[in-house]
Coordinates of C-alpha atoms in Angstrom, one line a residue:
X6 CA -23.0 132.1 -41.8
X7 CA -21.8 135.7 -43.3
X8 CA -18.3 137.5 -41.4
X9 CA -18.8 140.5 -38.9
X10 CA -18.2 143.8 -41.0
X11 CA -16.9 147.7 -39.8
X12 CA -18.6 150.3 -39.9
X13 CA -16.7 153.3 -42.1
X14 CA -17.6 155.8 -38.7
X15 CA -14.2 157.3 -37.2
X16 CA -14.3 155.9 -33.4
X17 CA -14.3 158.3 -30.8
X18 CA -11.4 159.8 -29.4
X19 CA -10.0 157.8 -26.7
X20 CA -12.0 155.4 -27.0
X21 CA -10.6 152.2 -25.3
X22 CA -13.1 149.5 -25.6
X23 CA -14.7 147.7 -28.4
X24 CA -17.7 149.5 -29.9
X25 CA -21.6 147.9 -29.6
X26 CA -21.9 144.4 -31.6
X27 CA -24.9 145.1 -34.6
X28 CA -27.2 142.2 -35.2
X29 CA -29.6 142.7 -38.4
X30 CA -30.5 142.3 -42.0
X31 CA -32.7 145.6 -42.2
X32 CA -31.0 148.0 -43.6
X33 CA -33.0 151.0 -42.5
X34 CA -32.6 150.1 -38.9
X35 CA -28.8 149.0 -39.7
X36 CA -28.4 153.2 -41.2
X37 CA -30.2 154.2 -38.1
X38 CA -28.4 152.3 -35.2
X39 CA -24.7 153.4 -37.4
X40 CA -26.3 156.8 -37.1
X41 CA -27.4 157.0 -33.3
X42 CA -23.5 155.0 -32.5
X43 CA -22.1 157.9 -34.6
X44 CA -23.8 159.9 -32.0
X45 CA -22.6 158.3 -29.2
X46 CA -19.2 158.7 -30.7
X47 CA -18.0 154.8 -30.9
X48 CA -16.9 152.2 -34.0
X49 CA -19.9 149.8 -34.0
X50 CA -19.2 146.5 -35.1
X51 CA -22.5 144.9 -37.8
X52 CA -23.6 141.0 -39.0
X53 CA -26.2 139.1 -39.8
X54 CA -26.9 136.8 -36.9
X55 CA -24.8 135.2 -34.5
X56 CA -20.9 136.6 -35.4
X57 CA -18.4 133.3 -37.6
X58 CA -16.5 134.9 -34.0
X59 CA -18.2 133.8 -31.1
X60 CA -16.2 136.4 -29.1
X61 CA -17.8 138.8 -30.0
X62 CA -20.9 138.0 -29.0
X63 CA -18.7 138.1 -25.7
X64 CA -16.7 140.9 -26.0
X65 CA -18.5 143.3 -27.4
X66 CA -20.1 145.9 -24.5
X67 CA -23.7 145.9 -26.3
X68 CA -25.1 143.5 -28.2
X69 CA -28.4 145.5 -30.6
X70 CA -30.5 143.3 -32.0
X71 CA -32.6 143.6 -34.5
X72 CA -36.0 141.3 -34.7
X73 CA -35.4 141.0 -37.8
X74 CA -33.1 137.9 -36.2
X75 CA -33.7 137.2 -33.1
X76 CA -34.7 134.3 -33.5
X77 CA -31.4 133.3 -35.2
X78 CA -29.8 133.2 -31.9
X79 CA -32.3 131.0 -29.5
X80 CA -29.4 128.9 -28.3
X81 CA -26.4 131.2 -27.6
X82 CA -24.6 131.9 -24.1
X83 CA -26.5 134.7 -22.3
X84 CA -25.2 137.1 -21.9
X85 CA -25.7 140.7 -20.1
X86 CA -26.5 143.9 -22.5
X87 CA -28.7 142.9 -25.3
X88 CA -31.4 145.4 -26.5
X89 CA -33.8 143.9 -29.1
X90 CA -34.9 146.5 -30.9
X91 CA -38.8 146.2 -32.1
X92 CA -41.0 147.2 -34.2
X93 CA -44.0 148.3 -31.8
X94 CA -43.0 147.4 -28.0
X95 CA -47.1 147.0 -27.3
X96 CA -46.7 144.1 -29.9
X97 CA -46.1 140.6 -27.5
X98 CA -44.3 139.2 -30.0
X99 CA -40.7 141.3 -29.5
X100 CA -41.1 140.6 -25.5
X101 CA -41.5 136.6 -26.3
X102 CA -37.8 136.9 -28.4
X103 CA -36.1 138.9 -25.3
X104 CA -37.4 136.2 -23.2
X105 CA -35.9 133.5 -25.5
X106 CA -32.1 135.8 -26.4
X107 CA -32.0 137.2 -22.3
X108 CA -32.2 140.4 -23.5
X109 CA -32.1 143.2 -21.2
X110 CA -35.0 145.8 -22.8
X111 CA -37.1 145.9 -26.3
X112 CA -36.5 149.3 -27.9
X113 CA -38.8 150.7 -30.6
X114 CA -37.0 153.2 -32.9
X115 CA -37.4 156.7 -33.0
X116 CA -38.9 156.9 -29.7
X117 CA -35.6 155.3 -27.5
X118 CA -32.8 156.3 -29.5
X119 CA -32.4 159.0 -26.7
X120 CA -32.1 155.9 -24.2
X121 CA -29.9 154.5 -26.6
X122 CA -27.7 157.1 -27.6
X123 CA -26.6 156.9 -24.3
X124 CA -27.2 153.3 -23.0
X125 CA -24.7 152.7 -26.1
X126 CA -22.1 155.1 -24.5
X127 CA -22.3 154.3 -21.1
X128 CA -21.8 150.4 -22.3
X129 CA -18.3 151.9 -23.9
X130 CA -17.2 153.9 -22.0
X131 CA -17.5 150.8 -19.9
X132 CA -18.7 153.2 -16.4
X133 CA -19.1 151.6 -13.0
X134 CA -21.4 153.9 -9.7
X135 CA -21.1 157.8 -10.6
X136 CA -18.5 160.2 -8.1
X137 CA -19.1 161.4 -5.3
X138 CA -19.5 165.0 -5.7
X139 CA -19.2 167.5 -3.3
X140 CA -20.5 171.4 -3.4
X141 CA -18.9 173.9 -1.6
X142 CA -20.4 176.9 -0.9
X143 CA -18.9 180.5 0.7
X144 CA -21.7 181.7 3.8
X145 CA -20.4 185.0 2.4
X146 CA -17.9 186.8 0.4
X147 CA -14.2 185.7 1.5
X148 CA -15.6 182.6 3.8
X149 CA -12.8 180.1 1.9
X150 CA -15.1 178.3 -0.2
X151 CA -12.0 178.2 -3.5
X152 CA -9.5 177.4 -0.6
X153 CA -11.6 174.8 0.7
X154 CA -12.6 173.3 -2.6
X155 CA -9.2 173.1 -3.4
X156 CA -8.1 171.6 -0.9
X157 CA -11.2 169.1 -0.8
X158 CA -9.8 168.1 -4.2
X159 CA -6.1 168.1 -3.7
X160 CA -5.9 165.6 -0.6
X161 CA -8.6 163.3 -2.6
X162 CA -6.3 163.0 -5.1
X163 CA -3.7 162.6 -3.3
X164 CA -5.2 159.2 -1.8
X165 CA -5.1 158.0 -5.6
X166 CA -8.5 158.9 -6.5
X167 CA -9.8 159.5 -9.0
X168 CA -10.6 163.5 -9.1
X169 CA -12.6 166.5 -10.6
X170 CA -12.2 170.2 -9.0
X171 CA -14.9 172.2 -10.7
X172 CA -15.4 176.1 -10.7
X173 CA -18.6 177.0 -10.8
X174 CA -18.5 180.5 -9.7
X175 CA -17.9 182.5 -12.7
X176 CA -16.4 185.4 -10.6
X177 CA -14.4 184.0 -8.3
X178 CA -11.1 184.8 -10.5
X179 CA -10.2 180.8 -11.7
X180 CA -9.8 177.5 -9.4
X181 CA -6.2 177.3 -12.2
X182 CA -4.5 180.5 -10.8
X183 CA -5.1 179.4 -6.8
X184 CA -3.0 176.1 -8.0
X185 CA -0.9 178.2 -9.7
X186 CA -1.6 176.6 -12.9
X187 CA -3.1 179.3 -15.2
X188 CA -0.8 178.9 -17.5
X189 CA -1.2 175.0 -17.7
X190 CA -2.8 173.6 -21.5
X191 CA -6.0 172.6 -21.6
X192 CA -9.4 173.8 -22.4
X193 CA -11.5 176.3 -20.4
X194 CA -15.2 177.1 -19.6
X195 CA -16.0 178.7 -22.7
X196 CA -14.7 176.1 -24.2
X197 CA -17.4 173.8 -23.4
X198 CA -20.0 176.6 -23.4
X199 CA -22.0 175.8 -26.1
X200 CA -21.9 171.7 -24.9
X201 CA -25.3 169.8 -25.3
X202 CA -26.9 166.2 -24.2
X203 CA -24.5 164.0 -23.4
X204 CA -20.6 165.2 -23.1
X205 CA -17.9 162.3 -23.1
X206 CA -16.5 161.7 -19.7
X207 CA -13.6 160.2 -21.2
X208 CA -13.0 163.0 -23.2
X209 CA -14.1 165.6 -20.9
X210 CA -11.2 164.2 -18.6
X211 CA -8.6 164.4 -21.1
X212 CA -9.1 168.0 -22.3
X213 CA -8.3 169.8 -19.2
X214 CA -5.8 170.9 -17.1
X215 CA -3.8 168.1 -15.5
X216 CA -3.2 169.9 -11.9
X217 CA -2.0 168.5 -8.7
X218 CA -2.6 165.0 -9.8
X219 CA -6.1 166.0 -10.9
X220 CA -8.1 167.6 -13.4
X221 CA -9.3 171.3 -13.3
X222 CA -12.2 172.9 -15.1
X223 CA -11.7 176.2 -14.9
X224 CA -12.1 179.5 -16.5
X225 CA -10.0 181.7 -18.8
X226 CA -9.1 185.4 -18.2
X227 CA -11.8 186.0 -20.7
X228 CA -14.9 188.6 -20.4
X229 CA -17.5 184.9 -21.1
X230 CA -18.7 184.8 -17.6
X231 CA -21.9 182.8 -18.2
X232 CA -23.0 178.5 -18.2
X233 CA -25.7 178.3 -19.8
X234 CA -27.8 175.5 -18.1
X235 CA -27.5 173.0 -20.8
X236 CA -23.6 173.4 -20.7
X237 CA -23.9 172.4 -16.9
X238 CA -25.7 169.9 -17.3
X239 CA -23.9 168.5 -19.5
X240 CA -20.8 168.7 -18.0
X241 CA -21.4 168.0 -14.9
X242 CA -22.6 165.2 -15.9
X243 CA -20.0 164.3 -18.0
X244 CA -17.6 164.6 -14.8
X245 CA -20.0 162.5 -12.1
X246 CA -20.2 159.3 -14.9
X247 CA -15.6 158.8 -15.2
X248 CA -16.2 158.0 -10.4
X249 CA -13.6 158.6 -8.2
X250 CA -15.1 162.4 -6.7
X251 CA -15.8 165.8 -7.8
X252 CA -15.2 168.6 -5.8
X253 CA -17.4 171.7 -7.1
X254 CA -17.1 175.2 -6.2
X255 CA -20.4 176.8 -6.2
X256 CA -21.3 180.6 -5.8
X257 CA -23.5 182.2 -3.2
X258 CA -26.1 183.5 -6.1
X259 CA -28.1 180.4 -7.1
X260 CA -29.1 180.7 -10.6
X261 CA -30.7 178.5 -13.0
X262 CA -26.5 177.1 -13.7
X263 CA -25.5 176.9 -10.3
X264 CA -29.1 175.2 -9.6
X265 CA -27.9 172.3 -12.0
X266 CA -24.5 172.3 -10.6
X267 CA -26.4 171.3 -7.4
X268 CA -29.0 168.6 -9.3
X269 CA -25.9 166.7 -8.8
X270 CA -24.4 166.9 -6.2
X271 CA -24.3 165.3 -3.3
X272 CA -23.7 167.0 0.0
X273 CA -23.3 170.3 0.0
X274 CA -20.3 171.9 2.6
X275 CA -22.0 175.4 3.4
X276 CA -18.2 177.4 5.0
X277 CA -19.5 179.5 7.8
X278 CA -16.5 182.3 9.7
X279 CA -17.5 182.0 13.6
X280 CA -19.3 185.6 14.0
X281 CA -22.8 186.9 13.6
X282 CA -22.6 188.4 10.4
X283 CA -21.2 185.4 8.3
X284 CA -24.4 183.8 9.5
X285 CA -26.6 186.3 8.8
X286 CA -25.2 186.0 5.3
X287 CA -24.9 182.7 5.3
X288 CA -29.0 182.2 5.9
X289 CA -29.9 184.3 2.8
X290 CA -27.7 181.9 0.7
X291 CA -28.4 178.8 2.3
X292 CA -32.7 179.5 1.3
X293 CA -31.8 179.9 -2.5
X294 CA -28.9 175.8 -2.3
X295 CA -31.7 174.3 0.1
X296 CA -34.1 174.5 -3.3
X297 CA -32.4 172.5 -4.9
X298 CA -29.5 170.4 -3.0
X299 CA -30.9 168.6 1.0
X300 CA -28.4 166.8 2.0
X301 CA -26.7 170.5 3.1
X302 CA -23.9 170.9 6.0
X303 CA -22.5 173.7 8.1
X304 CA -18.5 173.9 8.9
X305 CA -17.4 176.5 10.7
X306 CA -14.5 178.4 9.7
X307 CA -12.7 179.3 13.3
X308 CA -11.1 183.3 13.7
X309 CA -7.7 184.1 14.7
X310 CA -7.0 184.2 17.3
X311 CA -6.2 187.9 17.3
X312 CA -10.0 188.9 16.2
X313 CA -11.5 186.4 18.5
X314 CA -12.8 183.2 19.3
X315 CA -16.6 183.8 17.5
X316 CA -19.1 182.3 17.5
X317 CA -19.5 178.0 19.0
X318 CA -19.9 175.9 16.0
X319 CA -23.2 174.7 17.2
X320 CA -24.5 178.2 17.7
X321 CA -24.0 178.8 14.5
X322 CA -25.8 174.9 12.8
X323 CA -28.5 176.0 15.3
X324 CA -29.1 179.6 14.4
X325 CA -29.4 178.5 11.0
X326 CA -31.3 175.5 12.0
X327 CA -28.5 173.1 9.5
X328 CA -26.7 170.0 11.2
X329 CA -23.0 171.1 11.8
X330 CA -20.2 169.0 9.7
X331 CA -17.2 170.5 12.0
X332 CA -15.0 172.8 12.6
X333 CA -12.2 173.7 10.2
X334 CA -9.2 176.4 12.4
X335 CA -7.9 179.2 11.2
X336 CA -4.0 178.2 9.4
X337 CA -0.4 179.8 9.7
X338 CA 0.7 180.9 6.8
X339 CA -1.9 179.8 4.0
X340 CA -1.8 183.2 2.5
X341 CA 1.9 183.2 2.2
X342 CA 1.7 179.0 0.4
X343 CA -0.9 180.3 -1.9
X344 CA 0.7 183.7 -2.7
X345 CA 4.0 181.1 -4.0
X346 CA 1.4 179.5 -5.4
X347 CA 1.9 176.6 -2.7
X348 CA -1.7 174.7 -3.3
X349 CA -4.4 174.5 -0.3
X350 CA -3.9 171.2 1.2
X351 CA 0.0 170.6 0.6
X352 CA 1.0 170.9 4.1
X353 CA 0.6 167.3 4.8
X354 CA 0.4 168.4 9.2
X355 CA -1.8 171.4 9.0
X356 CA -5.3 171.9 9.9
X357 CA -7.0 172.8 6.3
X358 CA -5.1 169.3 4.7
X359 CA -6.1 166.9 7.6
X360 CA -9.2 169.0 7.9
X361 CA -10.3 167.1 4.0
X362 CA -7.9 163.9 4.8
X363 CA -10.0 162.9 7.0
X364 CA -13.1 163.8 5.1
X365 CA -12.6 161.4 2.3
X366 CA -11.3 158.6 4.8
X367 CA -14.5 158.4 6.1
X368 CA -16.6 159.0 2.1
X369 CA -14.4 156.0 1.3
X370 CA -15.5 154.0 3.8
X371 CA -19.2 155.1 3.9
X372 CA -19.4 154.1 0.3
X373 CA -16.7 152.9 -1.1
X374 CA -16.8 154.7 -4.7
X375 CA -13.4 154.2 -6.9
X376 CA -12.8 153.2 -10.8
X377 CA -15.0 154.5 -13.6
X378 CA -18.5 156.3 -12.5
X379 CA -21.8 156.9 -13.9
X380 CA -25.6 157.6 -13.1
X381 CA -27.8 157.0 -16.4
X382 CA -30.6 159.9 -14.2
X383 CA -27.3 161.8 -14.3
X384 CA -26.5 161.8 -17.4
X385 CA -29.8 163.4 -17.9
X386 CA -28.3 166.2 -16.3
X387 CA -31.1 164.8 -13.2
X388 CA -30.7 165.6 -9.4
X389 CA -32.1 162.6 -8.9
X390 CA -29.6 160.3 -10.3
X391 CA -28.7 160.1 -7.5
X392 CA -28.1 156.1 -6.2
X393 CA -28.3 154.6 -3.0
X394 CA -25.1 154.3 -3.0
X395 CA -25.0 159.0 -3.0
X396 CA -27.5 158.6 0.1
X397 CA -24.0 156.9 2.2
X398 CA -21.6 158.7 0.6
X399 CA -22.6 162.1 1.6
X400 CA -23.4 160.9 4.9
X401 CA -20.4 159.1 5.5
X402 CA -18.5 162.6 4.3
X403 CA -20.7 164.8 6.6
X404 CA -19.1 162.6 9.4
X405 CA -15.8 163.1 8.0
X406 CA -15.8 166.5 7.9
X407 CA -17.3 166.9 11.5
X408 CA -14.2 164.4 13.0
X409 CA -11.9 166.6 10.6
X410 CA -13.1 169.8 13.0
X411 CA -12.8 167.9 16.0
X412 CA -8.5 167.1 15.7
X413 CA -7.9 169.7 12.8
X414 CA -6.0 172.7 15.2
X415 CA -3.9 175.6 14.0
X416 CA -3.7 179.4 14.7
X417 CA -3.4 181.8 12.0
X418 CA -3.4 182.4 8.2
X419 CA -4.9 183.0 5.9
X420 CA -8.2 182.4 3.2
X421 CA -9.8 183.4 -0.3

C-alpha cells in the first residue's frame, strides 16, 4: 500500500488543524483538488488508497475520494465528512459507491467546485453554529446607536464570548475611536474592499485590532468611505462563521452594502429617543431596514429629566408598529467617560451596562451559541443562512432587551 504524501501548497496563515485527505490515482483529478484546496487556503494530504497510517483516515477533517479509488475503501471504518468525486452524478454507480463507503455527498467537477471550496474551508476551520448577530440602527441622527453597539460588544466580551464589532457606517466616525483604540495596530475596512467570495474567518479575526477583549472592524481616517456589496457579504459571512457574537453598527440609510449586512443579522435593535420627531424619523428608517430584516425591534431611549419624560415606550412601539424590546434610560456621565477614552458599557453598575448584560444573559440562555461558528448559507452571503438556533437567539435577545430596559435606572448623560 502506498504511503501518503504532502502537497507542495503553502498552508493558510493561522492554520491549526490538518488539511483534507485526498484519495485518488487520477492525476487530473488530483491537480484539480490541489487547486481547490489552495483556494480554500489549506495544505492537503494525498494518497492513492487507504493511508498506510489509518490514523490519517480518522483524523483528517475531511476526506475527498475519487471514484477511481472508492472500491479500495470498502470495509473501512465509517466516519463523517467523506465526499466522493464522480464524473457524472446522474450515473447510478457513484451513488452505490457512496453508500458503500459512507460518503455524505457525491460531487462532479467543475460544477461543484464552489461548494467544495467552501466545504474544505469549513472543515479545516472547524466551524460550528454561526455567531448570534445583532444589528443596531439609530432611529434618527445622534440617537446613540454607535454607543449601544459598542456597549453590547464590550459587555459580551466581558462575559467571555468571542466578540466581533463591525462598523458598517462609513460616516459614523469610527468605532475604534469610540473605544479609544484609533492608534491600535490592525486592519481597517479599506483593506477588505477588494474581498470577494470567501474570507478565512480565523485570518479575519487575527488581522483586526483587539480592544477591550474584542475584535473591531472599523474605518481608518482616509477618504475611502464606500464598502462594495461583495466585500460586505464576504466579511460578514466570515465574521459569522467564527461563532460567538457579532455586533454591527448600521447606518440609517439602507444602500446595497447595508442590505448585505442586514441579510446576515439575526435581530435588529432600532434605537428611538422618546420624542415625536425621533419617532417620525425612525419610521422612515424602519421602512428600508424591514425590506431586508424581518426581526426588527424598538429600544426606546429615555430623555434626561431636564427635557421631560417624553413619549411612553409602549406608545412608540405602537406608532412604529414594531415589537418593543425595552427602554434604555439616560446615563449620568456617559459623555465624560467617552471623552476620556472609557468605552461604553465599562461602568458595570450603569444603566447601559446593565441593559447589555441582561440582553446577553437572555440571548445566551435562549440559543447557547458559543465557540466557533458557521452557517452554510452565510458562507455564501445569504440572509436565509440563519439556522433554527438563530430564531431562538433573536427571540431570547429581544426578551433580554425588554428585561434590561425595565431594570436599568439612570438620570443624566450623553450619547454619541
